[in-house]
């Protein structure tokens, strides 16, 4: 880590892919001291200072690992990461103070030796990234204190303030070229990928909206609906077709290109943090706040992965579509990871060291995390707890779920279903008539069968049963005729409604 003079608000990194390797002789044998990454890291401090350090991250890799290592490469790589922790060597390049208040945002200009910074004093500052000399200062860049800055190109930079204003500046011409007021609360982050769309700029806000802006148009393309949550960060994946948005509740929302009005998918906080990510009241969680840690910063790792800096001090690698937690960096910060800056790995060979990210967490340090598989914790407990519902469903299907053999219902704990013979038959109009007919037929059949089977039965009893059955059949026929006569049309052509059409003659 790098020690700063004061609390760090924001960090920016300019990597260098130069690799420095030298042979060294140790007691264990011959090894190579490899520089995994090197470059400049800029930090904006709460005191208003802008400090820049040169750094190099190095660690020892066994010679067998660099030469391929055969099937044991993964084991050797894990051992190298565990037994030989990386070392960060740094030296102060320059430290300047051009802001009267705190320096809230810093970023390097892509393809130019320029460093941008914004602060509470509403000013935009541009300095030389090598020497720290002032190139441009806009004292009243916005009407409100500035909160975030992002370099779009070698000459273009965008800034966001506390009142939801966004402005684009041309450093070469020293003029304002575009401005919007898409949001009503502070702008928290920007996302811009010129490789996929050099006109689209995304901005997240504390008012719960995502703004899609066209750099060539004065009106916003679209401002999303209120997500009912403070949106803290945004990153583009899937060749710019998807935007991943972090929030204070810990949920990641996914927006689709061309459909910025509302999210199309999301990654729940439980799947990101698991049960271990719940915040207790003793941890200082406010009443009514989310039970999960927040996602304060996002960084594009590749086309399918993002790195998330979280409110519990962890750095997590997440896969997007299909959504999954890939791993958690073993080292944690003491506070929320507010900002992340990407640091590509230096190219040693095909088995080069993992990529790195730099971040700040409300203290005087700039920390580095390796986001490769060798330094990630699988976090099995979180994954299992996050998928607890699925496991419960599987267990129900295997043991306690419904089956044809035991005849149980769809839910656990329900009483067994009654057999078909014990179930009441549904009642409908005309059912009584059908039952009466069947009863009369059964009675007639029963009477005839009694005469055939029992020769000792008297003829008087059979005649009595036949007469009773005939009487019931006549009663049913009379009730039907009465009902049909009551349902005949009247003189005006309307149907007369009977009071009791079917049961009038059955008493």
Coordinates of C-alpha atoms in Angstrom, one line a residue:
X1 CA 0.0 0.0 0.0
X2 CA 1.0 3.6 -0.4
X3 CA 0.8 6.0 2.5
X4 CA -0.7 9.5 1.8
X5 CA -0.4 12.6 3.8
X6 CA -4.2 12.8 4.6
X7 CA -7.5 10.9 4.0
X8 CA -7.8 9.9 0.4
X9 CA -11.0 10.8 -1.4
X10 CA -10.3 9.4 -4.9
X11 CA -7.6 7.5 -6.8
X12 CA -6.5 7.2 -10.4
X13 CA -3.9 5.0 -12.0
X14 CA -1.8 5.2 -15.1
X15 CA -0.3 1.7 -15.6
X16 CA 2.9 0.8 -17.3
X17 CA 3.4 -2.5 -19.0
X18 CA 7.2 -2.4 -18.8
X19 CA 8.5 -5.6 -17.1
X20 CA 11.6 -5.6 -15.0
X21 CA 13.0 -9.0 -14.2
X22 CA 16.4 -10.0 -12.8
X23 CA 17.9 -13.2 -11.7
X24 CA 18.5 -13.5 -8.0
X25 CA 20.1 -16.2 -5.9
X26 CA 18.4 -17.3 -2.7
X27 CA 18.8 -20.1 -0.3
X28 CA 15.9 -21.9 -2.0
X29 CA 17.5 -21.7 -5.4
X30 CA 17.2 -19.5 -8.4
X31 CA 14.2 -17.3 -8.7
X32 CA 13.0 -14.3 -10.6
X33 CA 11.9 -11.0 -9.0
X34 CA 9.2 -9.9 -11.3
X35 CA 7.5 -6.5 -11.5
X36 CA 3.8 -7.3 -11.8
X37 CA 2.7 -3.8 -12.5
X38 CA 4.2 -0.3 -12.4
X39 CA 3.1 3.3 -13.1
X40 CA 1.7 6.4 -11.5
X41 CA -1.1 6.6 -8.9
X42 CA -2.8 9.9 -8.2
X43 CA -4.7 10.6 -5.0
X44 CA -7.1 13.5 -4.1
X45 CA -6.9 14.3 -0.4
X46 CA -9.3 15.8 2.0
X47 CA -6.9 18.7 2.6
X48 CA -7.1 19.7 -1.1
X49 CA -3.7 18.3 -2.0
X50 CA -3.2 16.4 -5.2
X51 CA -0.4 13.8 -4.7
X52 CA 1.2 11.5 -7.3
X53 CA 3.4 8.5 -6.6
X54 CA 5.5 6.2 -8.8
X55 CA 5.0 2.6 -7.8
X56 CA 6.0 -0.9 -8.7
X57 CA 4.3 -4.1 -7.5
X58 CA 6.7 -7.1 -7.4
X59 CA 6.8 -10.6 -6.0
X60 CA 8.9 -13.7 -6.4
X61 CA 7.7 -16.4 -8.8
X62 CA 9.5 -19.8 -8.8
X63 CA 11.4 -20.5 -12.0
X64 CA 9.4 -23.7 -12.6
X65 CA 6.3 -21.5 -12.8
X66 CA 7.7 -19.1 -15.3
X67 CA 8.9 -22.0 -17.5
X68 CA 5.5 -23.6 -17.7
X69 CA 5.5 -25.9 -14.7
X70 CA 3.5 -28.6 -16.5
X71 CA 0.4 -29.8 -14.7
X72 CA 1.6 -28.4 -11.4
X73 CA 1.4 -24.8 -12.7
X74 CA -1.8 -24.0 -10.8
X75 CA -0.4 -25.3 -7.5
X76 CA 2.8 -23.4 -8.0
X77 CA 0.9 -20.2 -8.8
X78 CA -1.2 -20.5 -5.7
X79 CA 1.9 -21.2 -3.6
X80 CA 3.6 -18.2 -5.1
X81 CA 0.7 -15.9 -4.2
X82 CA 0.4 -17.3 -0.7
X83 CA 4.0 -17.8 0.4
X84 CA 5.4 -14.8 -1.4
X85 CA 3.1 -11.8 -0.9
X86 CA 3.5 -8.9 -3.3
X87 CA 5.5 -5.9 -2.3
X88 CA 4.6 -2.3 -3.3
X89 CA 7.5 0.1 -3.7
X90 CA 6.7 3.7 -4.2
X91 CA 8.2 7.1 -4.3
X92 CA 6.6 10.6 -4.4
X93 CA 6.5 12.1 -7.8
X94 CA 4.9 15.4 -6.8
X95 CA 2.4 16.9 -4.4
X96 CA 0.5 20.1 -5.2
X97 CA -2.4 22.0 -3.8
X98 CA -4.7 23.9 -6.2
X99 CA -8.0 23.5 -4.4
X100 CA -9.1 25.5 -1.4
X101 CA -11.4 22.8 -0.1
X102 CA -11.1 19.0 -0.4
X103 CA -10.0 17.4 -3.7
X104 CA -12.9 15.0 -4.4
X105 CA -12.1 13.5 -7.8
X106 CA -9.0 12.7 -9.9
X107 CA -8.5 11.1 -13.3
X108 CA -5.8 10.7 -16.0
X109 CA -6.5 11.9 -19.5
X110 CA -6.5 9.0 -22.0
X111 CA -3.5 9.3 -24.4
X112 CA -2.1 12.4 -22.8
X113 CA 0.2 13.4 -19.9
X114 CA -2.5 15.3 -18.2
X115 CA -4.2 14.8 -14.8
X116 CA -7.6 16.2 -14.0
X117 CA -9.0 17.1 -10.5
X118 CA -12.1 18.6 -9.1
X119 CA -12.9 19.9 -5.6
X120 CA -15.4 21.4 -3.2
X121 CA -14.3 24.9 -4.3
X122 CA -16.2 24.3 -7.6
X123 CA -12.9 24.4 -9.6
X124 CA -11.6 22.1 -12.3
X125 CA -7.8 21.8 -12.4
X126 CA -5.6 20.3 -15.1
X127 CA -1.9 19.6 -14.3
X128 CA 1.0 18.0 -16.1
X129 CA 1.1 14.3 -15.0
X130 CA 4.9 14.2 -15.0
X131 CA 5.8 17.4 -13.2
X132 CA 2.6 18.6 -11.5
X133 CA 2.7 22.0 -13.1
X134 CA -0.6 23.8 -13.6
X135 CA -2.0 23.7 -17.2
X136 CA -5.5 25.0 -16.7
X137 CA -7.8 26.0 -13.8
X138 CA -11.5 26.8 -14.1
X139 CA -12.3 28.5 -10.8
X140 CA -16.1 28.5 -11.2
X141 CA -16.6 25.5 -13.4
X142 CA -20.0 24.8 -11.8
X143 CA -22.5 26.6 -9.7
X144 CA -22.3 23.8 -7.1
X145 CA -19.3 21.9 -5.5
X146 CA -17.9 19.3 -7.9
X147 CA -18.1 15.7 -7.0
X148 CA -16.7 13.5 -9.8
X149 CA -14.5 13.9 -12.9
X150 CA -13.7 11.6 -15.9
X151 CA -11.3 12.0 -18.8
X152 CA -13.0 11.3 -22.1
X153 CA -10.0 11.8 -24.4
X154 CA -6.7 13.6 -24.6
X155 CA -8.5 17.0 -24.7
X156 CA -12.0 16.3 -23.4
X157 CA -13.1 15.9 -19.7
X158 CA -16.6 15.7 -18.1
X159 CA -17.5 16.9 -14.6
X160 CA -20.5 16.4 -12.3
X161 CA -21.6 18.5 -9.3
X162 CA -23.7 18.1 -6.2
X163 CA -26.9 19.5 -7.8
X164 CA -27.0 17.0 -10.7
X165 CA -25.3 19.1 -13.3
X166 CA -23.0 17.6 -15.9
X167 CA -20.6 19.6 -18.1
X168 CA -18.1 18.7 -20.8
X169 CA -14.9 20.8 -21.3
X170 CA -12.4 21.1 -24.1
X171 CA -9.0 21.5 -22.4
X172 CA -7.3 22.5 -25.6
X173 CA -9.7 25.4 -26.3
X174 CA -10.3 26.0 -22.6
X175 CA -14.0 26.3 -23.1
X176 CA -17.3 24.6 -22.1
X177 CA -18.7 22.6 -25.0
X178 CA -21.7 20.9 -23.5
X179 CA -23.8 20.9 -20.4
X180 CA -27.0 19.2 -19.0
X181 CA -29.0 19.2 -15.8
X182 CA -30.4 15.6 -15.9
X183 CA -30.6 14.9 -12.2
X184 CA -31.7 16.6 -9.0
X185 CA -29.1 15.3 -6.6
X186 CA -25.3 14.7 -6.7
X187 CA -23.7 13.0 -9.6
X188 CA -21.9 9.9 -8.2
X189 CA -20.1 8.3 -11.2
X190 CA -19.6 8.3 -15.0
X191 CA -19.3 5.5 -17.6
X192 CA -17.9 6.0 -21.0
X193 CA -16.5 3.5 -23.6
X194 CA -15.4 5.1 -26.9
X195 CA -14.6 1.7 -28.3
X196 CA -18.3 0.7 -28.4
X197 CA -20.0 4.1 -28.6
X198 CA -18.0 7.4 -28.6
X199 CA -21.2 9.5 -28.1
X200 CA -22.8 7.7 -25.1
X201 CA -22.1 9.0 -21.6
X202 CA -23.8 7.4 -18.6
X203 CA -24.2 9.2 -15.2
X204 CA -25.6 7.9 -11.9
X205 CA -27.1 10.1 -9.3
X206 CA -28.1 10.1 -5.7
X207 CA -31.7 10.8 -6.7
X208 CA -32.0 7.2 -7.9
X209 CA -31.8 7.8 -11.6
X210 CA -29.5 6.8 -14.4
X211 CA -29.0 9.4 -17.2
X212 CA -28.0 8.5 -20.7
X213 CA -26.4 11.5 -22.5
X214 CA -25.4 12.1 -26.1
X215 CA -22.2 14.2 -26.2
X216 CA -23.5 15.9 -29.4
X217 CA -27.0 16.7 -28.2
X218 CA -28.2 19.3 -25.8
X219 CA -31.0 17.2 -24.4
X220 CA -30.5 13.9 -22.5
X221 CA -31.3 10.7 -24.5
X222 CA -33.1 9.3 -21.5
X223 CA -33.3 9.6 -17.8
X224 CA -34.4 6.4 -16.1
X225 CA -37.3 6.1 -13.6
X226 CA -36.5 6.5 -9.9
X227 CA -35.0 3.3 -8.7
X228 CA -35.9 4.2 -5.1
X229 CA -32.3 3.9 -4.1
X230 CA -29.1 6.0 -4.2
X231 CA -27.1 4.9 -7.3
X232 CA -23.4 5.1 -6.5
X233 CA -21.5 3.7 -9.5
X234 CA -21.8 2.4 -13.0
X235 CA -19.8 0.2 -15.4
X236 CA -20.3 -1.0 -19.0
X237 CA -20.0 -4.7 -20.0
X238 CA -21.0 -6.9 -22.9
X239 CA -19.5 -4.6 -25.6
X240 CA -21.4 -1.7 -24.2
X241 CA -24.8 -3.4 -24.5
X242 CA -25.3 -3.7 -20.7
X243 CA -24.7 -1.2 -17.9
X244 CA -24.1 -2.5 -14.3
X245 CA -25.3 0.0 -11.7
X246 CA -24.4 -0.2 -8.0
X247 CA -26.5 1.1 -5.1
X248 CA -26.5 1.8 -1.4
X249 CA -28.8 -1.2 -0.7
X250 CA -26.2 -3.6 -2.2
X251 CA -28.2 -4.6 -5.2
X252 CA -26.8 -4.4 -8.8
X253 CA -29.2 -3.2 -11.5
X254 CA -28.7 -4.1 -15.1
X255 CA -29.8 -1.7 -17.9
X256 CA -29.9 -2.6 -21.6
X257 CA -28.6 -0.2 -24.3
X258 CA -31.4 1.6 -25.9
X259 CA -33.8 0.8 -23.0
X260 CA -32.5 3.2 -20.3
X261 CA -35.9 3.9 -18.9
X262 CA -35.8 1.1 -16.3
X263 CA -33.6 -1.9 -15.4
X264 CA -34.0 -5.2 -17.2
X265 CA -32.3 -7.5 -14.7
X266 CA -30.6 -7.3 -11.4
X267 CA -28.2 -9.1 -9.1
X268 CA -29.7 -9.3 -5.6
X269 CA -27.5 -8.3 -2.6
X270 CA -28.0 -11.7 -1.0
X271 CA -26.3 -13.3 -4.0
X272 CA -23.4 -10.8 -3.8
X273 CA -22.8 -10.9 0.0
X274 CA -24.6 -13.9 1.3
X275 CA -25.8 -14.1 4.9
X276 CA -22.4 -12.9 6.1
X277 CA -22.9 -9.6 4.4
X278 CA -25.8 -8.5 6.6
X279 CA -25.2 -5.4 8.7
X280 CA -26.1 -5.6 12.3
X281 CA -27.2 -2.7 14.4
X282 CA -24.0 -2.8 16.3
X283 CA -22.1 -2.1 13.1
X284 CA -23.7 1.3 12.8
X285 CA -26.4 0.6 10.2
X286 CA -29.0 3.3 10.3
X287 CA -32.6 2.5 11.2
X288 CA -34.6 1.8 8.1
X289 CA -31.4 1.3 6.0
X290 CA -30.6 -1.8 3.9
X291 CA -29.6 -5.0 5.8
X292 CA -26.8 -5.5 3.3
X293 CA -23.5 -3.8 2.6
X294 CA -23.5 -1.2 -0.2
X295 CA -21.8 -1.4 -3.5
X296 CA -19.8 1.9 -3.6
X297 CA -17.6 1.5 -6.7
X298 CA -17.5 -0.6 -9.9
X299 CA -14.7 -1.3 -12.3
X300 CA -14.8 -2.9 -15.7
X301 CA -12.6 -6.0 -15.6
X302 CA -13.4 -7.6 -18.9
X303 CA -16.4 -8.1 -21.2
X304 CA -18.2 -10.4 -18.7
X305 CA -16.8 -9.4 -15.3
X306 CA -16.8 -6.3 -13.0
X307 CA -14.9 -5.6 -9.8
X308 CA -17.1 -4.2 -6.9
X309 CA -15.8 -2.2 -4.0
X310 CA -18.2 -2.7 -1.1
X311 CA -19.3 -1.0 2.0
X312 CA -17.9 -3.9 4.2
X313 CA -14.4 -3.3 3.0
X314 CA -14.3 -6.2 0.6
X315 CA -13.4 -6.3 -3.1
X316 CA -15.5 -8.8 -5.1
X317 CA -15.3 -10.1 -8.6
X318 CA -18.8 -10.6 -10.2
X319 CA -19.8 -12.3 -13.4
X320 CA -22.6 -10.6 -15.4
X321 CA -25.1 -12.7 -17.4
X322 CA -25.1 -15.3 -16.1
X323 CA -24.9 -13.4 -12.8
X324 CA -22.7 -15.0 -10.2
X325 CA -20.1 -14.1 -7.5
X326 CA -16.8 -15.3 -8.8
X327 CA -14.7 -14.6 -5.7
X328 CA -13.7 -12.3 -2.9
X329 CA -10.2 -10.8 -2.4
X330 CA -8.8 -12.1 0.8
X331 CA -7.5 -8.7 2.1
X332 CA -10.2 -6.3 3.3
X333 CA -10.1 -2.6 3.9
X334 CA -11.2 -1.2 7.3
X335 CA -13.9 1.0 5.7
X336 CA -16.0 1.2 2.6
X337 CA -14.1 1.0 -0.7
X338 CA -15.2 4.2 -2.2
X339 CA -13.2 4.3 -5.4
X340 CA -11.4 1.7 -7.6
X341 CA -8.9 2.2 -10.4
X342 CA -7.9 -0.4 -12.9
X343 CA -4.3 -1.6 -13.2
X344 CA -3.6 -4.2 -16.0
X345 CA -1.0 -6.8 -15.4
X346 CA 2.4 -6.6 -17.0
X347 CA 3.0 -9.1 -19.8
X348 CA 5.6 -11.6 -18.6
X349 CA 4.5 -14.6 -20.7
X350 CA 1.4 -16.6 -21.3
X351 CA 1.2 -17.3 -17.5
X352 CA 1.6 -13.7 -16.5
X353 CA 0.6 -12.3 -13.1
X354 CA -3.0 -11.3 -12.4
X355 CA -4.6 -7.9 -12.9
X356 CA -4.6 -5.4 -10.1
X357 CA -6.9 -2.7 -8.8
X358 CA -6.1 0.3 -6.6
X359 CA -8.6 1.7 -4.2
X360 CA -9.2 4.0 -1.2
X361 CA -11.3 3.4 1.9
X362 CA -11.6 6.5 4.1
X363 CA -8.1 6.5 5.5
X364 CA -4.6 7.6 4.5
X365 CA -3.7 4.6 2.4
X366 CA -4.0 3.6 -1.3
X367 CA -4.4 -0.2 -1.4
X368 CA -3.8 -2.7 -4.2
X369 CA -5.7 -5.9 -4.7
X370 CA -5.0 -8.7 -7.1
X371 CA -8.2 -9.8 -8.8
X372 CA -6.8 -13.1 -10.4
X373 CA -7.9 -16.5 -9.3
X374 CA -4.8 -17.0 -7.2
X375 CA -5.8 -14.3 -4.8
X376 CA -9.5 -14.8 -4.6
X377 CA -11.4 -16.6 -1.8
X378 CA -14.2 -18.8 -3.2
X379 CA -16.4 -17.7 -0.3
X380 CA -18.3 -21.0 -0.2
X381 CA -20.3 -20.0 2.8
X382 CA -21.7 -16.9 1.1
X383 CA -22.5 -18.8 -2.0
X384 CA -24.3 -21.5 -0.1
X385 CA -26.3 -19.1 1.9
X386 CA -27.1 -17.1 -1.1
X387 CA -28.5 -20.1 -2.9
X388 CA -30.2 -21.5 0.2
X389 CA -33.6 -21.2 -1.3
X390 CA -32.6 -23.5 -4.2
X391 CA -31.1 -26.1 -2.0
X392 CA -34.3 -26.1 0.1
X393 CA -36.3 -26.7 -3.0
X394 CA -34.1 -29.5 -4.1
X395 CA -34.3 -31.2 -0.7
X396 CA -38.1 -30.9 -0.7
X397 CA -38.2 -32.6 -4.1
X398 CA -35.9 -35.4 -3.0
X399 CA -37.3 -36.3 0.4
X400 CA -40.3 -34.3 1.6
X401 CA -41.9 -33.2 -1.7
X402 CA -45.1 -34.5 -3.2
X403 CA -45.1 -38.0 -4.7
X404 CA -47.6 -40.4 -6.2
X405 CA -46.7 -43.2 -3.8
X406 CA -47.6 -41.5 -0.6
X407 CA -50.4 -39.4 -2.1
X408 CA -49.4 -36.1 -0.5
X409 CA -50.4 -32.7 -1.7
X410 CA -48.2 -30.0 -3.2
X411 CA -47.1 -28.4 0.0
X412 CA -45.2 -29.8 3.0
X413 CA -47.4 -30.5 6.0
X414 CA -50.6 -30.8 4.1
X415 CA -53.1 -33.5 5.0
X416 CA -53.1 -36.6 2.7
X417 CA -55.6 -36.3 -0.2
X418 CA -58.9 -38.3 0.2
X419 CA -59.5 -41.2 -2.2
X420 CA -61.7 -40.5 -5.2
X421 CA -64.6 -42.5 -3.7
X422 CA -64.7 -40.3 -0.6
X423 CA -64.6 -37.0 -2.4
X424 CA -67.9 -35.2 -2.7
X425 CA -69.2 -35.0 -6.2
X426 CA -69.6 -31.5 -7.7
X427 CA -73.2 -30.2 -7.6
X428 CA -74.6 -28.6 -10.7
X429 CA -78.0 -27.8 -12.1
X430 CA -79.9 -31.0 -13.1
X431 CA -77.6 -33.2 -11.0
X432 CA -80.5 -34.1 -8.7
X433 CA -82.6 -35.2 -11.7
X434 CA -79.8 -37.4 -13.0
X435 CA -79.3 -38.9 -9.6
X436 CA -83.0 -39.5 -9.2
X437 CA -83.1 -41.3 -12.6
X438 CA -80.1 -43.4 -11.7
X439 CA -81.6 -44.2 -8.3
X440 CA -84.8 -45.2 -9.9
X441 CA -83.0 -47.4 -12.5
X442 CA -80.9 -49.0 -9.7
X443 CA -84.1 -49.6 -7.7
X444 CA -85.7 -51.3 -10.7
X445 CA -82.6 -53.3 -11.4
X446 CA -82.4 -54.2 -7.7
X447 CA -86.0 -55.3 -7.6
X448 CA -85.6 -57.5 -10.7
X449 CA -82.4 -59.0 -9.4
X450 CA -84.0 -59.8 -6.1
X451 CA -86.7 -61.8 -7.9
X452 CA -84.2 -63.8 -9.9
X453 CA -81.7 -64.5 -7.1
X454 CA -84.0 -65.1 -4.2
X455 CA -86.7 -67.5 -5.2
X456 CA -88.1 -67.4 -1.6
X457 CA -89.0 -63.7 -1.8
X458 CA -92.7 -63.0 -1.9
X459 CA -94.3 -61.5 -4.9
X460 CA -96.1 -58.9 -2.7
X461 CA -92.7 -57.4 -1.6
X462 CA -91.5 -57.1 -5.2
X463 CA -94.7 -55.6 -6.4
X464 CA -94.4 -53.0 -3.5
X465 CA -90.8 -52.1 -4.5
X466 CA -91.8 -51.7 -8.2
X467 CA -94.8 -49.5 -7.2
X468 CA -92.6 -47.3 -5.1
X469 CA -90.0 -46.9 -7.9
X470 CA -92.8 -46.1 -10.4
X471 CA -94.1 -43.5 -7.9
X472 CA -90.7 -41.8 -7.6
X473 CA -90.2 -41.7 -11.4
X474 CA -93.6 -40.2 -11.9
X475 CA -92.8 -37.5 -9.3
X476 CA -89.5 -36.7 -11.1
X477 CA -91.4 -36.4 -14.4
X478 CA -94.0 -34.1 -12.9
X479 CA -91.2 -31.8 -11.4
X480 CA -89.5 -31.6 -14.8
X481 CA -92.7 -30.6 -16.5
X482 CA -93.4 -28.0 -13.9
X483 CA -90.0 -26.5 -14.2
X484 CA -90.2 -26.4 -18.0
X485 CA -93.6 -24.8 -17.9
X486 CA -92.3 -22.1 -15.5
X487 CA -89.4 -21.3 -17.9
X488 CA -91.6 -20.7 -21.0
X489 CA -91.5 -17.2 -22.5
X490 CA -94.2 -14.8 -21.5
X491 CA -96.3 -12.7 -23.8
X492 CA -93.7 -10.0 -23.9
X493 CA -91.0 -12.5 -25.0
X494 CA -89.1 -12.5 -21.7
X495 CA -88.3 -15.6 -19.6
X496 CA -90.2 -15.8 -16.3
X497 CA -87.8 -16.5 -13.5
X498 CA -89.0 -19.5 -11.3
X499 CA -88.8 -19.3 -7.6
X500 CA -87.8 -23.0 -7.1
X501 CA -87.9 -24.8 -10.5
X502 CA -86.3 -28.2 -9.6
X503 CA -87.3 -28.9 -6.1
X504 CA -91.0 -27.9 -6.2
X505 CA -92.4 -31.4 -6.8
X506 CA -89.8 -33.4 -4.8
X507 CA -91.3 -32.8 -1.4

